[in-house]
Amino acid sequence: MTGIIIKNISNDYTVNCNGTYYICKPRGKFRHNSITPLVGDIVTIDEKLNYIIEIKKRKNELIRPSVANIDIAVIVTSVKDPNFDSNLLDKQLTIISYNNIIPIIYFTKLDLLDDDELKRMNKIISYYQDVGYLISTTPVDLLKLIENKIVVLTGQSGAGKSTLLNKIDPALELKTNEISYALGRGKHTTRHTELFETNNTFIVDTPGFSKIDFHNMTNIDIRDNMKEMFDNLHQCKYSDCMHVLEDGCHVRQLVENKEILESRYNNYKSFINR
């Protein structure tokens, strides 16, 4: 039978096969070949002996957290309390894109802004949308974007991830709380990764995704996974332009003309000079 791994605790893998759940062990050949099954893996199992016998080819794989085949990462982004952090947002967008995951920016707490703040924030939101990023500000719209996908939520503490989960499915929030507190480690420090199914979507309850970093990424990887830096590369004088000191750089001209957000460009420079 074929199914998806939804949980791993102490080498016991829970596999969902069309709504029937099997707790399986991996065959020894995976260990001998230094292959570790991950939550999110599509696998073939021997349902009688409760063994995982094959792992299908992965579309992506994350080290921290250990999860595979993520379709979408929802970046829960607060605009106030905590204030909008463009550096964190751009870092997450870049790393998520590098890992072959579609990012969706979900903006929260817009109702806390005064009229002038909201006007400025709407310009920033429109910029990211015009560049080509998917944007959402309501749970209803977000559910349409993530239906039938494997999704992970990320964002700074206090941005509203728990509130969003509760709006998507109150029962889902209850499950994540129960699991975290049962382990005695607090709500945001769950030690295992798990998929919960809700509204025809798999949501990843996982520790550590907000701590993702530029692991193994080169400066070229960073450049090529920031949309404006890559999309405008062909108009630069040099095909290997890094958009910093080179003459004939089209990207720097766009920044001067305010066609690229200065904050995006400054964040890019800080990433490649890390």
PDB file of C-alpha atoms in Angstrom, residues 5 13 26 44 58 71 77 82-83 100 128 146 154 160 168 201-202 204 209 228 233 251:
ATOM      1  CA  ILE A   5       4.278   9.464   6.767  1.00  0.00           C
ATOM      2  CA  TYR A  13       6.462   5.888  11.674  1.00  0.00           C
ATOM      3  CA  PRO A  26      11.760   1.134   8.190  1.00  0.00           C
ATOM      4  CA  THR A  44       5.098   1.986   0.087  1.00  0.00           C
ATOM      5  CA  ARG A  58      11.237  13.566  -2.805  1.00  0.00           C
ATOM      6  CA  ASP A  71       4.424  22.263  -1.062  1.00  0.00           C
ATOM      7  CA  THR A  77       4.044  38.196   9.157  1.00  0.00           C
ATOM      8  CA  PRO A  82       5.654  42.785  16.821  1.00  0.00           C
ATOM      9  CA  ASN A  83       6.398  45.334  14.126  1.00  0.00           C
ATOM     10  CA  ASN A 100      11.716  24.446  -3.892  1.00  0.00           C
ATOM     11  CA  TYR A 128       5.610  42.111  -2.804  1.00  0.00           C
ATOM     12  CA  ILE A 146      -3.318  25.740   0.434  1.00  0.00           C
ATOM     13  CA  THR A 154       6.654  29.944   9.963  1.00  0.00           C
ATOM     14  CA  GLY A 160      -0.195  35.098  14.996  1.00  0.00           C
ATOM     15  CA  ILE A 168      -8.370  27.410  10.134  1.00  0.00           C
ATOM     16  CA  THR A 201      -4.818  20.158   3.737  1.00  0.00           C
ATOM     17  CA  PHE A 202      -1.898  18.722   5.698  1.00  0.00           C
ATOM     18  CA  VAL A 204       2.925  20.543   9.669  1.00  0.00           C
ATOM     19  CA  PHE A 209      11.066  26.083  11.273  1.00  0.00           C
ATOM     20  CA  GLU A 228      14.163  41.042  -8.325  1.00  0.00           C
ATOM     21  CA  LEU A 233      20.001  39.829 -13.965  1.00  0.00           C
ATOM     22  CA  VAL A 251      19.354  46.247 -10.350  1.00  0.00           C
TER      23      VAL A 251
END
